[in-house]
Amino acid sequence: MEVVVKPLWPSEPPRGVGYGSLLRVERGIARRAMVIDGEPHLAEAAWQGDRVHLRGSHERAVERLRFMLALDDDLAPFHRAFRSDPLLGRVMRGLPKLRVLRVPDPFEALAWGVIFQLIDVQRAGQIAWAFTRAHGVQHESGLWTAPPRAAFENAAALEACGLAPTQARTLARVARVPIERAGTVSGVGEWTLAQLQLFGEGRYDVALARDVGIRNAYARMIGVRTGSVSEDAFREALDRYAPWQGLAAQYMIAIGWRSGARYESVHALRPR
């Protein structure tokens, strides 16, 4: 299947590989393998001018990649509202095409979310990749699909790939319940549900105040010591961008890792 899309807001190839590191971006072409009806399929996207050319071996694979890249999201209201914002305005003008890079399936986002509860992001990535290599499917292109949901029901297999026993049991329980009941599982809290909502369901109005990495990026932006911003203070800062907190957080990550990032004005600290 092939389709040409003109995104509602200008787009560009992703700058990262997303949750699970299963997206490959080379020479302006993004590729992702995924399982559809029990078989591995490949979808890819190529940017040409203001159009994105999508093609894949299955219609649903193309649809899922289109969702991953947020090509149908109109981001104009966010940019109109905040392009002059004293905190994010400069980076928004510099990176106007930045998007949230999603995953093709809600459960996949939830599963990676449980694994990435680890503060050590590098270690979490190693565990996710080990589990993918052990239980995913390698497409003929060389790309790997995410492991099937049933594989995550096996706590012992998760532990064998390095996940702590408590998290392994949590993830195994999550895999056995309907996605809408994930919040009832012990060990799944606000942060993990936000990963599901932002990366798996495409929502932007998500609660990210407990995300230590984003909170530290925000701290760097306002010129204070990392770890010194409370959850309540960060929640208040994010709520200034409602209902676009998830996209605002992506911009905080984009600029907050750089040394010297600061507010353009001290007035940005005032609630509005």
Tab-separated table of C-alpha atoms in Angstrom:
chain	number	residue	atom	x	y	z
A	1	MET	CA	0.000	0.000	0.000
A	2	GLU	CA	1.175	3.537	-0.786
A	3	VAL	CA	-0.252	6.893	0.238
A	4	VAL	CA	0.954	10.492	0.000
A	5	VAL	CA	0.094	12.747	2.930
A	6	LYS	CA	0.325	16.495	3.334
A	7	PRO	CA	0.563	16.853	7.128
A	8	LEU	CA	-1.721	19.366	8.798
A	9	TRP	CA	1.417	20.892	10.332
A	10	PRO	CA	4.883	20.825	8.685
A	11	SER	CA	6.790	17.624	9.384
A	12	GLU	CA	10.319	16.258	9.145
A	13	PRO	CA	12.032	12.899	9.770
A	14	PRO	CA	12.172	12.004	13.477
A	15	ARG	CA	15.283	13.010	15.389
A	16	GLY	CA	15.239	9.852	17.517
A	17	VAL	CA	14.286	6.197	17.382
A	18	GLY	CA	11.486	6.268	19.944
A	19	TYR	CA	10.535	3.962	22.785
A	20	GLY	CA	12.166	0.561	22.419
A	21	SER	CA	14.588	1.888	19.753
A	22	LEU	CA	12.702	0.008	17.032
A	23	LEU	CA	12.378	2.847	14.525
A	24	ARG	CA	15.182	3.262	12.006
A	25	VAL	CA	15.789	6.608	10.310
A	26	GLU	CA	18.315	6.726	7.472
A	27	ARG	CA	18.737	9.340	4.742
A	28	GLY	CA	15.423	10.949	5.547
A	29	ILE	CA	13.450	7.692	5.481
A	30	ALA	CA	11.815	6.297	8.629
A	31	ARG	CA	11.136	2.559	8.805
A	32	ARG	CA	9.365	0.464	11.401
A	33	ALA	CA	8.545	-3.244	11.529
A	34	MET	CA	5.432	-4.437	13.337
A	35	VAL	CA	3.298	-7.551	13.605
A	36	ILE	CA	-0.080	-7.417	11.849
A	37	ASP	CA	-2.389	-10.443	12.035
A	38	GLY	CA	0.463	-12.583	13.292
A	39	GLU	CA	2.886	-11.690	10.497
A	40	PRO	CA	5.777	-9.189	10.478
A	41	HIS	CA	5.255	-6.227	8.171
A	42	LEU	CA	7.296	-3.163	7.288
A	43	ALA	CA	6.135	0.418	6.814
A	44	GLU	CA	8.248	3.376	5.768
A	45	ALA	CA	7.906	7.119	5.336
A	46	ALA	CA	9.924	9.445	3.091
A	47	TRP	CA	9.778	13.246	3.184
A	48	GLN	CA	9.647	15.150	-0.114
A	49	GLY	CA	8.936	18.843	0.204
A	50	ASP	CA	5.740	19.358	2.188
A	51	ARG	CA	4.549	15.814	1.474
A	52	VAL	CA	5.244	12.522	3.213
A	53	HIS	CA	5.206	9.371	1.097
A	54	LEU	CA	4.161	6.311	3.076
A	55	ARG	CA	4.211	2.735	1.916
A	56	GLY	CA	4.073	-0.670	3.511
A	57	SER	CA	3.319	-4.331	3.077
A	58	HIS	CA	0.009	-3.987	4.947
A	59	GLU	CA	-2.549	-1.191	5.120
A	60	ARG	CA	-2.654	-1.233	8.920
A	61	ALA	CA	1.136	-0.988	9.126
A	62	VAL	CA	0.982	2.209	7.069
A	63	GLU	CA	-1.846	3.551	9.246
A	64	ARG	CA	0.130	2.813	12.404
A	65	LEU	CA	3.260	4.536	11.092
A	66	ARG	CA	1.144	7.529	10.151
A	67	PHE	CA	-0.079	7.621	13.755
A	68	MET	CA	3.449	7.202	15.135
A	69	LEU	CA	4.625	10.242	13.189
A	70	ALA	CA	1.572	12.324	14.211
A	71	LEU	CA	1.047	13.348	10.590
A	72	ASP	CA	-2.661	14.036	11.082
A	73	ASP	CA	-2.218	16.226	14.169
A	74	ASP	CA	-2.855	19.935	13.679
A	75	LEU	CA	-0.260	21.615	15.898
A	76	ALA	CA	-1.109	25.142	14.745
A	77	PRO	CA	-3.120	26.002	17.904
A	78	PHE	CA	-0.136	25.100	20.090
A	79	HIS	CA	2.275	27.193	18.030
A	80	ARG	CA	-0.084	30.158	17.820
A	81	ALA	CA	-0.557	30.130	21.575
A	82	PHE	CA	3.065	29.677	22.645
A	83	ARG	CA	5.478	30.718	19.890
A	84	SER	CA	6.228	33.893	21.881
A	85	ASP	CA	6.317	32.094	25.221
A	86	PRO	CA	9.312	33.239	27.314
A	87	LEU	CA	10.266	29.657	28.159
A	88	LEU	CA	9.600	27.697	24.978
A	89	GLY	CA	9.174	30.353	22.306
A	90	ARG	CA	12.783	30.403	21.147
A	91	VAL	CA	13.118	26.630	20.768
A	92	MET	CA	9.670	26.383	19.158
A	93	ARG	CA	10.731	28.884	16.525
A	94	GLY	CA	13.992	27.002	16.039
A	95	LEU	CA	12.373	23.550	15.900
A	96	PRO	CA	8.883	24.222	14.524
A	97	LYS	CA	8.482	20.682	13.146
A	98	LEU	CA	9.193	18.852	16.403
A	99	ARG	CA	6.637	16.175	17.204
A	100	VAL	CA	5.981	13.496	19.785
A	101	LEU	CA	7.294	10.216	18.356
A	102	ARG	CA	4.799	7.505	19.280
A	103	VAL	CA	4.712	3.720	19.090
A	104	PRO	CA	2.227	1.791	16.940
A	105	ASP	CA	0.319	0.033	19.722
A	106	PRO	CA	-1.007	1.284	23.090
A	107	PHE	CA	0.136	-1.806	24.971
A	108	GLU	CA	3.648	-1.408	23.596
A	109	ALA	CA	3.802	2.098	25.092
A	110	LEU	CA	2.540	0.770	28.410
A	111	ALA	CA	5.045	-2.099	28.447
A	112	TRP	CA	8.006	0.146	27.697
A	113	GLY	CA	6.653	2.549	30.312
A	114	VAL	CA	6.870	-0.087	33.035
A	115	ILE	CA	10.406	-1.023	31.992
A	116	PHE	CA	11.468	2.621	31.837
A	117	GLN	CA	10.292	3.245	35.383
A	118	LEU	CA	13.983	2.694	36.074
A	119	ILE	CA	15.773	5.971	36.725
A	120	ASP	CA	18.729	4.570	34.754
A	121	VAL	CA	17.391	5.117	31.243
A	122	GLN	CA	20.375	3.435	29.605
A	123	ARG	CA	19.855	0.282	31.653
A	124	ALA	CA	16.127	0.295	30.873
A	125	GLY	CA	16.937	0.541	27.174
A	126	GLN	CA	19.288	-2.425	27.431
A	127	ILE	CA	16.577	-4.514	29.104
A	128	ALA	CA	13.992	-3.530	26.491
A	129	TRP	CA	16.372	-4.415	23.669
A	130	ALA	CA	17.345	-7.748	25.257
A	131	PHE	CA	13.681	-8.683	25.620
A	132	THR	CA	12.989	-7.645	22.029
A	133	ARG	CA	15.834	-9.791	20.717
A	134	ALA	CA	14.633	-12.740	22.789
A	135	HIS	CA	10.907	-12.522	22.067
A	136	GLY	CA	10.338	-10.184	19.125
A	137	VAL	CA	10.373	-11.103	15.437
A	138	GLN	CA	13.053	-9.973	13.014
A	139	HIS	CA	11.648	-8.784	9.702
A	140	GLU	CA	13.514	-9.716	6.521
A	141	SER	CA	14.675	-6.081	6.366
A	142	GLY	CA	16.655	-6.687	9.550
A	143	LEU	CA	14.357	-4.562	11.710
A	144	TRP	CA	12.784	-6.037	14.828
A	145	THR	CA	9.154	-5.953	15.866
A	146	ALA	CA	8.133	-5.422	19.469
A	147	PRO	CA	7.511	-8.667	21.376
A	148	PRO	CA	3.877	-9.837	21.379
A	149	ARG	CA	1.736	-9.021	24.372
A	150	ALA	CA	1.685	-12.665	25.462
A	151	ALA	CA	5.468	-12.619	25.905
A	152	PHE	CA	5.156	-9.900	28.546
A	153	GLU	CA	2.930	-12.174	30.646
A	154	ASN	CA	6.024	-14.223	31.523
A	155	ALA	CA	7.637	-12.571	34.549
A	156	ALA	CA	10.500	-15.073	34.566
A	157	ALA	CA	11.383	-14.193	30.970
A	158	LEU	CA	11.390	-10.500	31.850
A	159	GLU	CA	13.677	-11.141	34.819
A	160	ALA	CA	15.991	-13.182	32.596
A	161	CYS	CA	16.511	-10.047	30.504
A	162	GLY	CA	17.422	-7.996	33.559
A	163	LEU	CA	14.147	-6.525	34.791
A	164	ALA	CA	13.809	-6.380	38.573
A	165	PRO	CA	11.389	-8.971	40.034
A	166	THR	CA	8.901	-6.358	41.262
A	167	GLN	CA	8.697	-4.658	37.866
A	168	ALA	CA	8.587	-8.006	36.080
A	169	ARG	CA	5.562	-9.062	38.120
A	170	THR	CA	3.908	-5.687	37.509
A	171	LEU	CA	4.422	-5.927	33.759
A	172	ALA	CA	3.197	-9.528	33.673
A	173	ARG	CA	0.002	-8.475	35.477
A	174	VAL	CA	-0.461	-5.506	33.148
A	175	ALA	CA	-0.204	-7.793	30.122
A	176	ARG	CA	-3.094	-9.901	31.416
A	177	VAL	CA	-5.664	-7.129	31.910
A	178	PRO	CA	-7.510	-4.944	29.384
A	179	ILE	CA	-5.600	-1.773	28.574
A	180	GLU	CA	-8.324	0.400	30.107
A	181	ARG	CA	-7.757	-1.332	33.464
A	182	ALA	CA	-4.001	-0.816	33.535
A	183	GLY	CA	-4.348	1.831	36.224
A	184	THR	CA	-5.815	-0.734	38.621
A	185	VAL	CA	-2.612	-2.796	38.610
A	186	SER	CA	-0.317	-2.255	41.578
A	187	GLY	CA	2.889	-0.618	40.390
A	188	VAL	CA	1.237	1.348	37.579
A	189	GLY	CA	0.881	4.972	38.575
A	190	GLU	CA	0.505	8.423	37.102
A	191	TRP	CA	3.847	8.443	35.278
A	192	THR	CA	3.378	5.051	33.624
A	193	LEU	CA	-0.161	5.887	32.524
A	194	ALA	CA	1.159	9.120	31.027
A	195	GLN	CA	3.515	7.056	28.842
A	196	LEU	CA	0.530	5.063	27.600
A	197	GLN	CA	-1.511	8.190	26.916
A	198	LEU	CA	1.235	10.224	25.243
A	199	PHE	CA	3.068	7.587	23.210
A	200	GLY	CA	0.388	4.927	22.750
A	201	GLU	CA	-2.880	6.846	22.509
A	202	GLY	CA	-1.719	10.133	21.037
A	203	ARG	CA	-2.960	12.371	23.850
A	204	TYR	CA	-1.199	15.611	24.721
A	205	ASP	CA	-3.012	16.501	27.965
A	206	VAL	CA	-0.981	14.127	30.102
A	207	ALA	CA	0.384	14.284	33.648
A	208	LEU	CA	4.195	14.388	33.467
A	209	ALA	CA	5.053	16.140	36.726
A	210	ARG	CA	6.625	12.940	38.085
A	211	ASP	CA	8.989	12.556	35.141
A	212	VAL	CA	12.387	13.171	36.723
A	213	GLY	CA	14.177	13.600	33.398
A	214	ILE	CA	11.811	16.257	32.077
A	215	ARG	CA	11.711	17.960	35.461
A	216	ASN	CA	15.503	18.183	35.473
A	217	ALA	CA	15.468	19.548	31.924
A	218	TYR	CA	13.064	22.221	33.122
A	219	ALA	CA	15.365	22.981	36.062
A	220	ARG	CA	18.266	23.581	33.665
A	221	MET	CA	16.087	25.896	31.615
A	222	ILE	CA	15.264	28.117	34.579
A	223	GLY	CA	18.823	28.010	35.899
A	224	VAL	CA	18.324	26.096	39.131
A	225	ARG	CA	19.922	22.948	40.487
A	226	THR	CA	18.578	19.698	39.060
A	227	GLY	CA	16.482	17.896	41.619
A	228	SER	CA	15.392	21.138	43.257
A	229	VAL	CA	12.087	21.545	41.370
A	230	SER	CA	9.196	19.902	43.213
A	231	GLU	CA	6.489	17.880	41.503
A	232	ASP	CA	3.899	20.497	42.433
A	233	ALA	CA	5.971	23.344	41.000
A	234	PHE	CA	6.607	21.432	37.797
A	235	ARG	CA	2.955	20.450	37.472
A	236	GLU	CA	2.034	24.125	37.722
A	237	ALA	CA	4.616	24.981	35.057
A	238	LEU	CA	3.321	22.298	32.681
A	239	ASP	CA	-0.301	23.254	33.237
A	240	ARG	CA	0.462	26.638	31.681
A	241	TYR	CA	0.546	24.772	28.366
A	242	ALA	CA	-2.716	22.835	28.764
A	243	PRO	CA	-4.017	21.000	26.822
A	244	TRP	CA	-0.594	20.562	25.174
A	245	GLN	CA	1.520	19.480	28.155
A	246	GLY	CA	2.954	16.466	26.339
A	247	LEU	CA	4.232	18.494	23.399
A	248	ALA	CA	5.531	21.233	25.692
A	249	ALA	CA	7.485	18.557	27.566
A	250	GLN	CA	9.118	17.427	24.316
A	251	TYR	CA	10.374	20.956	23.764
A	252	MET	CA	11.687	21.078	27.322
A	253	ILE	CA	13.658	17.913	26.625
A	254	ALA	CA	14.929	19.307	23.320
A	255	ILE	CA	16.424	22.417	24.913
A	256	GLY	CA	16.813	21.491	28.576
A	257	TRP	CA	19.672	19.034	28.042
A	258	ARG	CA	21.814	21.819	26.613
A	259	SER	CA	23.960	23.762	29.035
A	260	GLY	CA	23.099	27.411	29.372
A	261	ALA	CA	19.435	27.058	28.439
A	262	ARG	CA	17.509	29.731	30.297
A	263	TYR	CA	14.216	31.580	30.338
A	264	GLU	CA	14.128	34.631	28.109
A	265	SER	CA	12.499	36.569	30.930
A	266	VAL	CA	12.063	36.175	34.669
A	267	HIS	CA	8.396	36.990	34.087
A	268	ALA	CA	8.017	33.462	32.717
A	269	LEU	CA	8.018	32.226	36.293
A	270	ARG	CA	4.771	34.002	36.996
A	271	PRO	CA	1.650	31.796	36.781
A	272	ARG	CA	-0.835	32.637	34.092
